[in-house]
Amino acid sequence: MQKMKKDRRMCTSTLKFIGIGIAAAIFILTFSFSYAWGESEKLVEQRRNSDVFATIDLEDFEGQPFSRDNLADTKLVAYNIWETTCPACLGEMGDLEKLSKEYDPSEFRLVGMCADMYDKDGKLKPSQLEKGKQLMKDAGVTFTNLVPDQGFMDYFRSAVVGFPTTFFVDKEGKVVNATCGSKDYEEWKQYVDSQLQ
């Protein structure tokens, strides 16, 4: 009987210890993610003067050329930066597709850029491009998705803390705003409408 009580006390103590550990881990992770997103917003703010979006000369997922001329008549462009391994990125693609159909192209366009197309030596991975194409097909995405060049990759490394990150760019190619994290359709629509005012 004494042994059972002792075992029960040890079990209860162990469970309390584990519970405290889990609570501490959740607190630390929540703080870390909040800090990371906050830092990302600061980095974006510091890099608003970058002209990286003003001189686009890239290819889309199908190998077609894409430049600023493709967006010359568009008031506001959102560049959604995503990765193939990011559940939040892929989870919002349906809402982004719906958003891309909501506005006249002269007012707003949505362009995706996949940020994990290169290996550690800076070489394009064809298998990764195929994976990105398949993911977009599976998600029903029809808006343009681009393969970034090294200039964009350098910019992302300095300006993006987490994925997805979306940059809002005006007619001149200047970053006018940015947001980190995924959103649903209604949140995106409110955000775009506020940028267009």
CSV table of C-alpha atoms in Angstrom, one decimal:
chain,number,residue,atom,x,y,z
A,1,MET,CA,0.0,0.0,0.0
A,2,GLN,CA,2.8,2.4,0.9
A,3,LYS,CA,4.6,1.5,-2.3
A,4,MET,CA,1.4,2.3,-4.3
A,5,LYS,CA,1.0,5.7,-2.6
A,6,LYS,CA,4.7,6.5,-3.3
A,7,ASP,CA,4.4,5.4,-6.9
A,8,ARG,CA,1.3,7.5,-7.3
A,9,ARG,CA,3.1,10.6,-5.8
A,10,MET,CA,6.0,10.0,-8.1
A,11,CYS,CA,3.7,9.7,-11.1
A,12,THR,CA,1.9,12.9,-10.1
A,13,SER,CA,5.1,14.8,-9.6
A,14,THR,CA,6.4,13.6,-13.0
A,15,LEU,CA,3.2,14.7,-14.7
A,16,LYS,CA,3.4,18.1,-13.1
A,17,PHE,CA,7.0,18.5,-14.1
A,18,ILE,CA,6.2,17.5,-17.7
A,19,GLY,CA,3.2,19.9,-17.7
A,20,ILE,CA,5.4,22.8,-16.5
A,21,GLY,CA,8.0,21.9,-19.2
A,22,ILE,CA,5.3,21.9,-22.0
A,23,ALA,CA,3.9,25.2,-20.8
A,24,ALA,CA,7.3,26.7,-20.7
A,25,ALA,CA,8.1,25.4,-24.2
A,26,ILE,CA,4.8,26.8,-25.6
A,27,PHE,CA,5.6,30.2,-24.0
A,28,ILE,CA,9.1,30.3,-25.4
A,29,LEU,CA,7.9,29.2,-28.9
A,30,THR,CA,5.1,31.8,-28.9
A,31,PHE,CA,7.5,34.5,-27.9
A,32,SER,CA,10.1,33.4,-30.4
A,33,PHE,CA,7.6,33.4,-33.3
A,34,SER,CA,6.2,36.8,-32.3
A,35,TYR,CA,9.7,38.2,-32.1
A,36,ALA,CA,10.6,36.8,-35.4
A,37,TRP,CA,7.5,38.2,-37.2
A,38,GLY,CA,8.2,41.6,-35.5
A,39,GLU,CA,11.8,41.5,-36.6
A,40,SER,CA,10.7,40.7,-40.2
A,41,GLU,CA,8.4,43.7,-40.2
A,42,LYS,CA,11.3,45.9,-39.1
A,43,LEU,CA,13.6,44.4,-41.8
A,44,VAL,CA,11.0,45.1,-44.5
A,45,GLU,CA,10.6,48.6,-43.2
A,46,GLN,CA,14.4,49.2,-43.4
A,47,ARG,CA,14.5,47.8,-47.0
A,48,ARG,CA,11.6,49.8,-48.5
A,49,ASN,CA,14.0,51.7,-50.7
A,50,SER,CA,15.3,48.6,-52.4
A,51,ASP,CA,14.7,48.6,-56.2
A,52,VAL,CA,14.7,44.9,-56.5
A,53,PHE,CA,11.1,44.8,-57.7
A,54,ALA,CA,11.6,47.7,-60.1
A,55,THR,CA,13.9,45.8,-62.4
A,56,ILE,CA,12.3,42.3,-62.7
A,57,ASP,CA,13.7,40.1,-65.5
A,58,LEU,CA,12.7,36.6,-64.5
A,59,GLU,CA,10.9,33.5,-65.9
A,60,ASP,CA,7.6,32.1,-64.7
A,61,PHE,CA,7.2,28.4,-63.8
A,62,GLU,CA,6.6,27.6,-67.5
A,63,GLY,CA,9.8,29.2,-68.6
A,64,GLN,CA,8.1,32.3,-70.1
A,65,PRO,CA,9.9,35.7,-69.6
A,66,PHE,CA,8.4,38.1,-67.1
A,67,SER,CA,9.4,41.7,-66.5
A,68,ARG,CA,8.0,44.9,-65.0
A,69,ASP,CA,6.5,45.5,-68.4
A,70,ASN,CA,4.0,42.8,-67.6
A,71,LEU,CA,2.8,44.9,-64.7
A,72,ALA,CA,3.1,48.4,-66.2
A,73,ASP,CA,-0.6,49.2,-66.0
A,74,THR,CA,-1.1,47.8,-62.5
A,75,LYS,CA,-1.6,50.2,-59.5
A,76,LEU,CA,-0.6,47.6,-56.8
A,77,VAL,CA,1.2,44.3,-57.1
A,78,ALA,CA,1.5,41.8,-54.2
A,79,TYR,CA,4.5,39.4,-54.4
A,80,ASN,CA,3.7,36.4,-52.2
A,81,ILE,CA,7.0,34.8,-51.2
A,82,TRP,CA,6.5,31.1,-50.4
A,83,GLU,CA,8.3,27.8,-50.0
A,84,THR,CA,7.3,24.3,-51.1
A,85,THR,CA,7.8,23.0,-47.5
A,86,CYS,CA,5.7,25.7,-45.8
A,87,PRO,CA,2.3,24.4,-44.8
A,88,ALA,CA,1.0,27.9,-44.1
A,89,CYS,CA,2.1,29.0,-47.5
A,90,LEU,CA,0.4,26.1,-49.3
A,91,GLY,CA,-2.7,26.4,-47.0
A,92,GLU,CA,-3.5,29.9,-48.2
A,93,MET,CA,-3.1,29.3,-51.9
A,94,GLY,CA,-6.8,28.7,-52.5
A,95,ASP,CA,-7.7,32.0,-50.9
A,96,LEU,CA,-4.9,33.8,-52.8
A,97,GLU,CA,-6.3,32.3,-56.1
A,98,LYS,CA,-9.7,33.6,-55.2
A,99,LEU,CA,-8.2,37.0,-54.3
A,100,SER,CA,-6.3,37.1,-57.7
A,101,LYS,CA,-9.6,37.0,-59.5
A,102,GLU,CA,-11.3,39.6,-57.4
A,103,TYR,CA,-9.8,42.8,-58.9
A,104,ASP,CA,-9.3,44.4,-62.2
A,105,PRO,CA,-5.7,43.9,-63.4
A,106,SER,CA,-5.2,47.6,-63.6
A,107,GLU,CA,-5.9,47.9,-59.9
A,108,PHE,CA,-4.3,44.8,-58.4
A,109,ARG,CA,-2.3,41.8,-59.4
A,110,LEU,CA,-0.9,38.9,-57.4
A,111,VAL,CA,2.4,37.2,-58.2
A,112,GLY,CA,3.9,34.3,-56.4
A,113,MET,CA,7.6,33.7,-56.0
A,114,CYS,CA,9.0,30.3,-54.7
A,115,ALA,CA,12.0,30.9,-52.5
A,116,ASP,CA,13.4,27.4,-52.3
A,117,MET,CA,14.3,26.6,-55.9
A,118,TYR,CA,18.0,26.6,-55.4
A,119,ASP,CA,20.6,24.3,-53.8
A,120,LYS,CA,23.2,25.6,-51.3
A,121,ASP,CA,25.6,26.4,-54.1
A,122,GLY,CA,23.0,28.7,-55.8
A,123,LYS,CA,22.1,26.3,-58.6
A,124,LEU,CA,18.5,25.9,-59.7
A,125,LYS,CA,17.1,22.5,-58.8
A,126,PRO,CA,14.9,21.3,-61.7
A,127,SER,CA,13.2,18.7,-59.4
A,128,GLN,CA,12.2,21.6,-57.0
A,129,LEU,CA,10.8,23.6,-59.9
A,130,GLU,CA,8.7,20.6,-60.9
A,131,LYS,CA,7.6,20.1,-57.3
A,132,GLY,CA,6.5,23.8,-57.1
A,133,LYS,CA,4.6,23.5,-60.4
A,134,GLN,CA,2.8,20.4,-59.2
A,135,LEU,CA,1.9,22.0,-55.8
A,136,MET,CA,0.4,25.0,-57.6
A,137,LYS,CA,-1.5,22.7,-60.0
A,138,ASP,CA,-2.9,20.7,-57.1
A,139,ALA,CA,-4.0,23.9,-55.3
A,140,GLY,CA,-5.7,25.2,-58.5
A,141,VAL,CA,-3.5,28.2,-58.7
A,142,THR,CA,-3.6,30.1,-62.0
A,143,PHE,CA,-1.9,33.4,-61.0
A,144,THR,CA,1.7,33.9,-62.2
A,145,ASN,CA,4.5,32.2,-60.1
A,146,LEU,CA,8.1,33.2,-60.8
A,147,VAL,CA,11.5,31.6,-60.2
A,148,PRO,CA,13.5,34.3,-58.4
A,149,ASP,CA,17.1,35.0,-59.5
A,150,GLN,CA,20.1,35.4,-57.2
A,151,GLY,CA,19.3,39.1,-56.7
A,152,PHE,CA,15.9,38.3,-55.3
A,153,MET,CA,17.3,35.4,-53.3
A,154,ASP,CA,19.8,37.8,-51.6
A,155,TYR,CA,17.0,40.2,-50.9
A,156,PHE,CA,14.8,37.5,-49.4
A,157,ARG,CA,17.7,36.3,-47.2
A,158,SER,CA,18.1,39.9,-45.8
A,159,ALA,CA,14.4,40.9,-45.7
A,160,VAL,CA,12.4,37.7,-44.9
A,161,VAL,CA,12.4,36.0,-41.5
A,162,GLY,CA,9.6,33.6,-42.2
A,163,PHE,CA,7.2,32.3,-44.9
A,164,PRO,CA,4.9,33.4,-46.3
A,165,THR,CA,5.9,37.0,-46.6
A,166,THR,CA,4.0,39.3,-49.0
A,167,PHE,CA,5.4,42.5,-50.4
A,168,PHE,CA,3.1,45.2,-51.8
A,169,VAL,CA,4.7,47.2,-54.6
A,170,ASP,CA,3.5,50.3,-56.4
A,171,LYS,CA,3.7,51.2,-60.1
A,172,GLU,CA,7.3,52.3,-59.8
A,173,GLY,CA,8.4,49.0,-58.2
A,174,LYS,CA,8.8,50.5,-54.8
A,175,VAL,CA,7.9,48.4,-51.7
A,176,VAL,CA,5.0,50.3,-50.0
A,177,ASN,CA,4.1,47.7,-47.5
A,178,ALA,CA,4.6,44.1,-46.4
A,179,THR,CA,3.0,41.5,-44.2
A,180,CYS,CA,4.2,38.3,-42.7
A,181,GLY,CA,2.1,35.1,-42.2
A,182,SER,CA,-0.8,33.5,-44.0
A,183,LYS,CA,-4.3,35.0,-44.1
A,184,ASP,CA,-7.8,33.8,-45.2
A,185,TYR,CA,-9.6,35.4,-48.2
A,186,GLU,CA,-11.5,37.9,-46.1
A,187,GLU,CA,-8.4,39.1,-44.3
A,188,TRP,CA,-6.5,39.4,-47.6
A,189,LYS,CA,-9.3,41.3,-49.2
A,190,GLN,CA,-9.4,43.8,-46.3
A,191,TYR,CA,-5.7,44.2,-46.5
A,192,VAL,CA,-5.6,44.8,-50.3
A,193,ASP,CA,-8.5,47.2,-50.1
A,194,SER,CA,-6.7,49.2,-47.4
A,195,GLN,CA,-3.6,49.4,-49.6
A,196,LEU,CA,-5.6,50.5,-52.6
A,197,GLN,CA,-7.2,53.5,-50.8
